Amino acid sequence: MKIALLGYGKMGKVIEKIALERGHEIVLKKGRDDDYVDLEQADVAIDFSIPSSAVANISTCFEKNIPVISGTTGWLEEYDHIAALCKEKNGSFIYGSNFSLGVNIFFELNDYLAKMMAKLNQYQVSMEEIHHTQKLDAPSGTAISLANGIIRNTNYTNWTLEEATAKEIHIEAKRIEDIPGTHSIFYDSNVDQIEIKHTAHTREGFALGSVVAAEWLIGKKGIFTMKDVLGLN
């Protein structure tokens, strides 16, 4: 499989390592100011860029009929536009706020726990996410996905970085050097606390998941998620 890397920072370099170990070829390593030379040679593109570049990267892939995986967060106000463009161009697309296989299992646990806690009004939910200081968006896309999972399954209405009301989920976002990613969900009552937590030890889990998703997407048309890749739907 020939892969174009759209974004060649720390994550791009780890994805390159994993892809080469799995027998794939890298045909493009695009930094922020580089062009799309050789993109047409790719069987699939993997976008781990920055929020200001992601929409252009994904759109260009659709225009050139290249399936694309995007793990860039912080651009989702444009998601509906991207989804419409994918359908218009008969493209192939997977967006994931987190491609780690373990985190996607954690998403399922989060949904299940939220359903169990939905009628237990004595508990107030809150969240904490910790990432490296280079992460540009806060809260993380993963934290937003987790919060939305709780909202879908309970009476909570939205999340906030500020002090929360009874119907809001407070997210505390911390930035600490060299932390790949930690996400915790807390349900607090007067008598106890329930906590679920995922801690990433390295970036390799995110990289492996994105390459597995790229392998899965080849030959398919449409918009998919990691639930499709992992057979969780």
PDB file of C-alpha atoms in Angstrom:
ATOM      1  CA  MET A   1       0.000   0.000   0.000  1.00  0.00           C
ATOM      2  CA  LYS A   2       1.348   3.433  -0.970  1.00  0.00           C
ATOM      3  CA  ILE A   3       0.667   6.059   1.703  1.00  0.00           C
ATOM      4  CA  ALA A   4       0.722   9.873   1.601  1.00  0.00           C
ATOM      5  CA  LEU A   5       1.410  11.431   4.996  1.00  0.00           C
ATOM      6  CA  LEU A   6      -0.316  14.813   5.250  1.00  0.00           C
ATOM      7  CA  GLY A   7       1.410  16.248   8.285  1.00  0.00           C
ATOM      8  CA  TYR A   8       4.936  15.147   9.130  1.00  0.00           C
ATOM      9  CA  GLY A   9       5.347  16.126  12.748  1.00  0.00           C
ATOM     10  CA  LYS A  10       5.839  13.758  15.664  1.00  0.00           C
ATOM     11  CA  MET A  11       2.757  11.702  14.811  1.00  0.00           C
ATOM     12  CA  GLY A  12       3.585  11.599  11.105  1.00  0.00           C
ATOM     13  CA  LYS A  13       7.013  10.192  11.857  1.00  0.00           C
ATOM     14  CA  VAL A  14       5.589   7.481  14.135  1.00  0.00           C
ATOM     15  CA  ILE A  15       2.980   6.580  11.488  1.00  0.00           C
ATOM     16  CA  GLU A  16       5.797   6.305   8.938  1.00  0.00           C
ATOM     17  CA  LYS A  17       7.678   3.884  11.207  1.00  0.00           C
ATOM     18  CA  ILE A  18       4.606   1.689  11.809  1.00  0.00           C
ATOM     19  CA  ALA A  19       3.620   1.721   8.114  1.00  0.00           C
ATOM     20  CA  LEU A  20       7.090   0.682   6.975  1.00  0.00           C
ATOM     21  CA  GLU A  21       7.149  -2.102   9.575  1.00  0.00           C
ATOM     22  CA  ARG A  22       3.855  -3.380   8.116  1.00  0.00           C
ATOM     23  CA  GLY A  23       5.318  -3.472   4.599  1.00  0.00           C
ATOM     24  CA  HIS A  24       3.850  -0.257   3.197  1.00  0.00           C
ATOM     25  CA  GLU A  25       5.532   2.511   1.185  1.00  0.00           C
ATOM     26  CA  ILE A  26       5.492   6.247   1.912  1.00  0.00           C
ATOM     27  CA  VAL A  27       5.156   8.293  -1.305  1.00  0.00           C
ATOM     28  CA  LEU A  28       4.596  11.768   0.208  1.00  0.00           C
ATOM     29  CA  LYS A  29       5.597  13.454   3.472  1.00  0.00           C
ATOM     30  CA  LYS A  30       3.821  16.807   3.454  1.00  0.00           C
ATOM     31  CA  GLY A  31       4.778  19.457   6.000  1.00  0.00           C
ATOM     32  CA  ARG A  32       2.753  22.601   6.642  1.00  0.00           C
ATOM     33  CA  ASP A  33       4.211  24.607   3.734  1.00  0.00           C
ATOM     34  CA  ASP A  34       4.785  21.785   1.245  1.00  0.00           C
ATOM     35  CA  ASP A  35       2.668  21.070  -1.824  1.00  0.00           C
ATOM     36  CA  TYR A  36       0.917  17.860  -2.877  1.00  0.00           C
ATOM     37  CA  VAL A  37       3.597  16.537  -5.241  1.00  0.00           C
ATOM     38  CA  ASP A  38       3.182  12.772  -5.786  1.00  0.00           C
ATOM     39  CA  LEU A  39      -0.178  12.620  -3.962  1.00  0.00           C
ATOM     40  CA  GLU A  40      -1.668  10.928  -7.050  1.00  0.00           C
ATOM     41  CA  GLN A  41       0.694   7.988  -6.520  1.00  0.00           C
ATOM     42  CA  ALA A  42      -0.882   7.186  -3.148  1.00  0.00           C
ATOM     43  CA  ASP A  43      -3.414   4.448  -2.511  1.00  0.00           C
ATOM     44  CA  VAL A  44      -4.496   6.250   0.675  1.00  0.00           C
ATOM     45  CA  ALA A  45      -3.652   9.418   2.602  1.00  0.00           C
ATOM     46  CA  ILE A  46      -3.293   9.770   6.369  1.00  0.00           C
ATOM     47  CA  ASP A  47      -3.831  13.297   7.697  1.00  0.00           C
ATOM     48  CA  PHE A  48      -2.316  14.171  11.063  1.00  0.00           C
ATOM     49  CA  SER A  49      -1.698  17.845  10.371  1.00  0.00           C
ATOM     50  CA  ILE A  50      -3.004  20.952  12.160  1.00  0.00           C
ATOM     51  CA  PRO A  51      -6.576  22.322  12.314  1.00  0.00           C
ATOM     52  CA  SER A  52      -5.871  25.074   9.768  1.00  0.00           C
ATOM     53  CA  SER A  53      -4.563  22.563   7.201  1.00  0.00           C
ATOM     54  CA  ALA A  54      -6.896  19.606   7.678  1.00  0.00           C
ATOM     55  CA  VAL A  55      -9.843  20.789   5.555  1.00  0.00           C
ATOM     56  CA  ALA A  56      -7.608  21.625   2.575  1.00  0.00           C
ATOM     57  CA  ASN A  57      -5.783  18.296   2.907  1.00  0.00           C
ATOM     58  CA  ILE A  58      -8.983  16.252   3.041  1.00  0.00           C
ATOM     59  CA  SER A  59     -10.651  18.220   0.240  1.00  0.00           C
ATOM     60  CA  THR A  60      -7.625  17.779  -2.016  1.00  0.00           C
ATOM     61  CA  CYS A  61      -7.750  14.021  -1.467  1.00  0.00           C
ATOM     62  CA  PHE A  62     -11.410  13.929  -2.484  1.00  0.00           C
ATOM     63  CA  GLU A  63     -10.635  15.964  -5.612  1.00  0.00           C
ATOM     64  CA  LYS A  64      -7.886  13.509  -6.569  1.00  0.00           C
ATOM     65  CA  ASN A  65      -9.930  10.401  -5.649  1.00  0.00           C
ATOM     66  CA  ILE A  66      -7.572   9.395  -2.820  1.00  0.00           C
ATOM     67  CA  PRO A  67      -9.127   7.674   0.225  1.00  0.00           C
ATOM     68  CA  VAL A  68      -8.242   9.663   3.340  1.00  0.00           C
ATOM     69  CA  ILE A  69      -7.927   9.008   7.059  1.00  0.00           C
ATOM     70  CA  SER A  70      -7.926  12.086   9.302  1.00  0.00           C
ATOM     71  CA  GLY A  71      -6.889  12.148  12.929  1.00  0.00           C
ATOM     72  CA  THR A  72      -6.512  15.921  13.089  1.00  0.00           C
ATOM     73  CA  THR A  73      -8.837  17.529  15.627  1.00  0.00           C
ATOM     74  CA  GLY A  74     -10.009  21.101  16.078  1.00  0.00           C
ATOM     75  CA  TRP A  75     -11.646  21.568  12.633  1.00  0.00           C
ATOM     76  CA  LEU A  76     -15.028  19.911  13.118  1.00  0.00           C
ATOM     77  CA  GLU A  77     -17.042  23.086  12.492  1.00  0.00           C
ATOM     78  CA  GLU A  78     -16.295  22.187   8.835  1.00  0.00           C
ATOM     79  CA  TYR A  79     -17.271  18.520   9.170  1.00  0.00           C
ATOM     80  CA  ASP A  80     -20.667  18.834   7.456  1.00  0.00           C
ATOM     81  CA  HIS A  81     -19.005  20.534   4.479  1.00  0.00           C
ATOM     82  CA  ILE A  82     -16.380  17.786   4.280  1.00  0.00           C
ATOM     83  CA  ALA A  83     -19.021  15.048   4.533  1.00  0.00           C
ATOM     84  CA  ALA A  84     -21.035  16.651   1.715  1.00  0.00           C
ATOM     85  CA  LEU A  85     -17.914  16.946  -0.448  1.00  0.00           C
ATOM     86  CA  CYS A  86     -17.052  13.296   0.193  1.00  0.00           C
ATOM     87  CA  LYS A  87     -20.511  12.246  -1.004  1.00  0.00           C
ATOM     88  CA  GLU A  88     -20.352  14.593  -4.012  1.00  0.00           C
ATOM     89  CA  LYS A  89     -16.981  13.173  -5.109  1.00  0.00           C
ATOM     90  CA  ASN A  90     -17.883   9.556  -4.210  1.00  0.00           C
ATOM     91  CA  GLY A  91     -14.933   9.598  -1.850  1.00  0.00           C
ATOM     92  CA  SER A  92     -13.668   7.413   0.967  1.00  0.00           C
ATOM     93  CA  PHE A  93     -13.191   8.948   4.412  1.00  0.00           C
ATOM     94  CA  ILE A  94     -12.622   8.049   8.035  1.00  0.00           C
ATOM     95  CA  TYR A  95     -12.366  10.742  10.708  1.00  0.00           C
ATOM     96  CA  GLY A  96     -11.388   9.735  14.204  1.00  0.00           C
ATOM     97  CA  SER A  97     -10.782  11.940  17.211  1.00  0.00           C
ATOM     98  CA  ASN A  98      -8.527   9.110  18.362  1.00  0.00           C
ATOM     99  CA  PHE A  99      -7.373   6.101  16.321  1.00  0.00           C
ATOM    100  CA  SER A 100      -5.939   4.159  19.246  1.00  0.00           C
ATOM    101  CA  LEU A 101      -7.546   0.726  19.326  1.00  0.00           C
ATOM    102  CA  GLY A 102      -7.638   0.917  23.143  1.00  0.00           C
ATOM    103  CA  VAL A 103      -9.324   4.325  23.125  1.00  0.00           C
ATOM    104  CA  ASN A 104     -12.022   3.054  20.779  1.00  0.00           C
ATOM    105  CA  ILE A 105     -12.748   0.265  23.265  1.00  0.00           C
ATOM    106  CA  PHE A 106     -12.780   3.008  25.941  1.00  0.00           C
ATOM    107  CA  PHE A 107     -15.415   4.898  23.920  1.00  0.00           C
ATOM    108  CA  GLU A 108     -17.652   1.811  24.110  1.00  0.00           C
ATOM    109  CA  LEU A 109     -17.076   1.470  27.876  1.00  0.00           C
ATOM    110  CA  ASN A 110     -17.902   5.163  28.296  1.00  0.00           C
ATOM    111  CA  ASP A 111     -21.207   4.761  26.434  1.00  0.00           C
ATOM    112  CA  TYR A 112     -22.134   1.673  28.449  1.00  0.00           C
ATOM    113  CA  LEU A 113     -21.328   3.282  31.787  1.00  0.00           C
ATOM    114  CA  ALA A 114     -23.274   6.434  30.852  1.00  0.00           C
ATOM    115  CA  LYS A 115     -26.363   4.327  30.132  1.00  0.00           C
ATOM    116  CA  MET A 116     -26.006   2.644  33.542  1.00  0.00           C
ATOM    117  CA  MET A 117     -25.612   5.995  35.331  1.00  0.00           C
ATOM    118  CA  ALA A 118     -28.342   7.881  33.436  1.00  0.00           C
ATOM    119  CA  LYS A 119     -31.020   7.595  36.161  1.00  0.00           C
ATOM    120  CA  LEU A 120     -28.698   7.906  39.166  1.00  0.00           C
ATOM    121  CA  ASN A 121     -29.134  11.623  39.755  1.00  0.00           C
ATOM    122  CA  GLN A 122     -27.002  11.589  42.896  1.00  0.00           C
ATOM    123  CA  TYR A 123     -23.901  11.388  40.684  1.00  0.00           C
ATOM    124  CA  GLN A 124     -22.363  14.359  38.873  1.00  0.00           C
ATOM    125  CA  VAL A 125     -20.080  13.537  35.941  1.00  0.00           C
ATOM    126  CA  SER A 126     -16.852  15.385  35.138  1.00  0.00           C
ATOM    127  CA  MET A 127     -13.816  14.727  32.958  1.00  0.00           C
ATOM    128  CA  GLU A 128     -10.091  15.379  32.839  1.00  0.00           C
ATOM    129  CA  GLU A 129      -7.802  15.217  29.813  1.00  0.00           C
ATOM    130  CA  ILE A 130      -4.024  15.658  29.816  1.00  0.00           C
ATOM    131  CA  HIS A 131      -1.896  16.114  26.692  1.00  0.00           C
ATOM    132  CA  HIS A 132       1.525  17.343  25.607  1.00  0.00           C
ATOM    133  CA  THR A 133       2.129  21.080  25.419  1.00  0.00           C
ATOM    134  CA  GLN A 134       2.274  21.035  21.588  1.00  0.00           C
ATOM    135  CA  LYS A 135      -1.414  20.096  21.313  1.00  0.00           C
ATOM    136  CA  LEU A 136      -3.152  23.145  19.854  1.00  0.00           C
ATOM    137  CA  ASP A 137      -6.809  22.453  20.708  1.00  0.00           C
ATOM    138  CA  ALA A 138      -8.449  22.147  24.124  1.00  0.00           C
ATOM    139  CA  PRO A 139     -10.332  20.156  25.108  1.00  0.00           C
ATOM    140  CA  SER A 140      -9.001  17.323  23.003  1.00  0.00           C
ATOM    141  CA  GLY A 141     -11.111  15.806  20.250  1.00  0.00           C
ATOM    142  CA  THR A 142     -11.107  12.577  22.244  1.00  0.00           C
ATOM    143  CA  ALA A 143     -12.500  14.366  25.295  1.00  0.00           C
ATOM    144  CA  ILE A 144     -15.244  15.920  23.157  1.00  0.00           C
ATOM    145  CA  SER A 145     -16.114  12.491  21.724  1.00  0.00           C
ATOM    146  CA  LEU A 146     -16.315  11.068  25.255  1.00  0.00           C
ATOM    147  CA  ALA A 147     -18.475  13.972  26.437  1.00  0.00           C
ATOM    148  CA  ASN A 148     -20.795  13.562  23.455  1.00  0.00           C
ATOM    149  CA  GLY A 149     -21.088   9.857  24.275  1.00  0.00           C
ATOM    150  CA  ILE A 150     -22.278  10.759  27.760  1.00  0.00           C
ATOM    151  CA  ILE A 151     -24.685  13.399  26.403  1.00  0.00           C
ATOM    152  CA  ARG A 152     -26.219  10.886  23.962  1.00  0.00           C
ATOM    153  CA  ASN A 153     -26.972   8.462  26.772  1.00  0.00           C
ATOM    154  CA  THR A 154     -27.978  10.747  29.681  1.00  0.00           C
ATOM    155  CA  ASN A 155     -29.802  13.995  30.483  1.00  0.00           C
ATOM    156  CA  TYR A 156     -26.637  16.092  30.240  1.00  0.00           C
ATOM    157  CA  THR A 157     -26.964  18.761  27.572  1.00  0.00           C
ATOM    158  CA  ASN A 158     -23.427  20.001  26.859  1.00  0.00           C
ATOM    159  CA  TRP A 159     -19.831  20.197  28.079  1.00  0.00           C
ATOM    160  CA  THR A 160     -17.857  23.189  29.311  1.00  0.00           C
ATOM    161  CA  LEU A 161     -14.322  24.162  30.301  1.00  0.00           C
ATOM    162  CA  GLU A 162     -15.832  26.537  32.871  1.00  0.00           C
ATOM    163  CA  GLU A 163     -17.698  25.794  36.085  1.00  0.00           C
ATOM    164  CA  ALA A 164     -20.510  23.393  35.222  1.00  0.00           C
ATOM    165  CA  THR A 165     -24.215  23.520  35.979  1.00  0.00           C
ATOM    166  CA  ALA A 166     -26.103  20.362  36.936  1.00  0.00           C
ATOM    167  CA  LYS A 167     -26.744  19.519  33.269  1.00  0.00           C
ATOM    168  CA  GLU A 168     -23.226  20.292  32.047  1.00  0.00           C
ATOM    169  CA  ILE A 169     -20.082  18.157  31.977  1.00  0.00           C
ATOM    170  CA  HIS A 170     -17.017  19.978  33.238  1.00  0.00           C
ATOM    171  CA  ILE A 171     -13.848  19.114  31.315  1.00  0.00           C
ATOM    172  CA  GLU A 172     -10.502  20.036  32.843  1.00  0.00           C
ATOM    173  CA  ALA A 173      -7.862  20.279  30.100  1.00  0.00           C
ATOM    174  CA  LYS A 174      -4.224  20.135  31.183  1.00  0.00           C
ATOM    175  CA  ARG A 175      -1.101  20.525  29.036  1.00  0.00           C
ATOM    176  CA  ILE A 176       2.064  18.885  30.361  1.00  0.00           C
ATOM    177  CA  GLU A 177       5.303  18.196  28.502  1.00  0.00           C
ATOM    178  CA  ASP A 178       5.668  14.736  26.903  1.00  0.00           C
ATOM    179  CA  ILE A 179       2.219  13.360  27.863  1.00  0.00           C
ATOM    180  CA  PRO A 180       0.784  11.446  24.852  1.00  0.00           C
ATOM    181  CA  GLY A 181      -2.761  11.488  26.223  1.00  0.00           C
ATOM    182  CA  THR A 182      -4.759  10.628  29.357  1.00  0.00           C
ATOM    183  CA  HIS A 183      -8.562  10.755  29.638  1.00  0.00           C
ATOM    184  CA  SER A 184     -10.551  10.204  32.834  1.00  0.00           C
ATOM    185  CA  ILE A 185     -14.313  10.138  33.464  1.00  0.00           C
ATOM    186  CA  PHE A 186     -15.531  10.689  37.039  1.00  0.00           C
ATOM    187  CA  TYR A 187     -18.975  10.093  38.508  1.00  0.00           C
ATOM    188  CA  ASP A 188     -19.056  11.705  41.973  1.00  0.00           C
ATOM    189  CA  SER A 189     -21.670  11.385  44.700  1.00  0.00           C
ATOM    190  CA  ASN A 190     -21.588  12.257  48.391  1.00  0.00           C
ATOM    191  CA  VAL A 191     -20.583   8.706  49.277  1.00  0.00           C
ATOM    192  CA  ASP A 192     -18.290   7.487  46.503  1.00  0.00           C
ATOM    193  CA  GLN A 193     -16.652   8.028  43.129  1.00  0.00           C
ATOM    194  CA  ILE A 194     -16.642   5.860  40.007  1.00  0.00           C
ATOM    195  CA  GLU A 195     -13.759   6.457  37.595  1.00  0.00           C
ATOM    196  CA  ILE A 196     -12.783   5.032  34.215  1.00  0.00           C
ATOM    197  CA  LYS A 197      -9.488   6.039  32.673  1.00  0.00           C
ATOM    198  CA  HIS A 198      -7.387   5.514  29.574  1.00  0.00           C
ATOM    199  CA  THR A 199      -3.682   6.353  29.597  1.00  0.00           C
ATOM    200  CA  ALA A 200      -1.595   6.301  26.419  1.00  0.00           C
ATOM    201  CA  HIS A 201       2.036   5.392  27.070  1.00  0.00           C
ATOM    202  CA  THR A 202       3.325   6.268  23.583  1.00  0.00           C
ATOM    203  CA  ARG A 203       2.062   7.674  20.281  1.00  0.00           C
ATOM    204  CA  GLU A 204       2.442   4.253  18.646  1.00  0.00           C
ATOM    205  CA  GLY A 205      -1.096   3.217  19.611  1.00  0.00           C
ATOM    206  CA  PHE A 206      -2.564   6.159  17.681  1.00  0.00           C
ATOM    207  CA  ALA A 207      -0.258   5.487  14.739  1.00  0.00           C
ATOM    208  CA  LEU A 208      -1.057   1.772  14.549  1.00  0.00           C
ATOM    209  CA  GLY A 209      -4.795   2.439  14.609  1.00  0.00           C
ATOM    210  CA  SER A 210      -4.543   4.945  11.756  1.00  0.00           C
ATOM    211  CA  VAL A 211      -2.574   2.513   9.596  1.00  0.00           C
ATOM    212  CA  VAL A 212      -5.040  -0.306  10.367  1.00  0.00           C
ATOM    213  CA  ALA A 213      -7.877   2.063   9.376  1.00  0.00           C
ATOM    214  CA  ALA A 214      -6.074   2.934   6.124  1.00  0.00           C
ATOM    215  CA  GLU A 215      -5.634  -0.754   5.300  1.00  0.00           C
ATOM    216  CA  TRP A 216      -9.351  -1.329   5.964  1.00  0.00           C
ATOM    217  CA  LEU A 217     -10.532   1.663   3.866  1.00  0.00           C
ATOM    218  CA  ILE A 218      -8.868   0.550   0.621  1.00  0.00           C
ATOM    219  CA  GLY A 219     -11.539  -0.443  -1.917  1.00  0.00           C
ATOM    220  CA  LYS A 220     -14.459   1.076   0.003  1.00  0.00           C
ATOM    221  CA  LYS A 221     -16.561   4.154  -0.754  1.00  0.00           C
ATOM    222  CA  GLY A 222     -18.324   6.318   1.801  1.00  0.00           C
ATOM    223  CA  ILE A 223     -17.856   7.804   5.271  1.00  0.00           C
ATOM    224  CA  PHE A 224     -16.848   5.444   8.046  1.00  0.00           C
ATOM    225  CA  THR A 225     -15.658   5.456  11.650  1.00  0.00           C
ATOM    226  CA  MET A 226     -13.391   3.313  13.780  1.00  0.00           C
ATOM    227  CA  LYS A 227     -16.488   1.398  14.856  1.00  0.00           C
ATOM    228  CA  ASP A 228     -16.705   0.123  11.291  1.00  0.00           C
ATOM    229  CA  VAL A 229     -12.996  -0.700  11.221  1.00  0.00           C
ATOM    230  CA  LEU A 230     -13.203  -2.653  14.488  1.00  0.00           C
ATOM    231  CA  GLY A 231     -16.576  -4.295  13.708  1.00  0.00           C
ATOM    232  CA  LEU A 232     -18.274  -2.606  16.686  1.00  0.00           C
ATOM    233  CA  ASN A 233     -21.360  -1.367  14.818  1.00  0.00           C
TER     234      ASN A 233
END
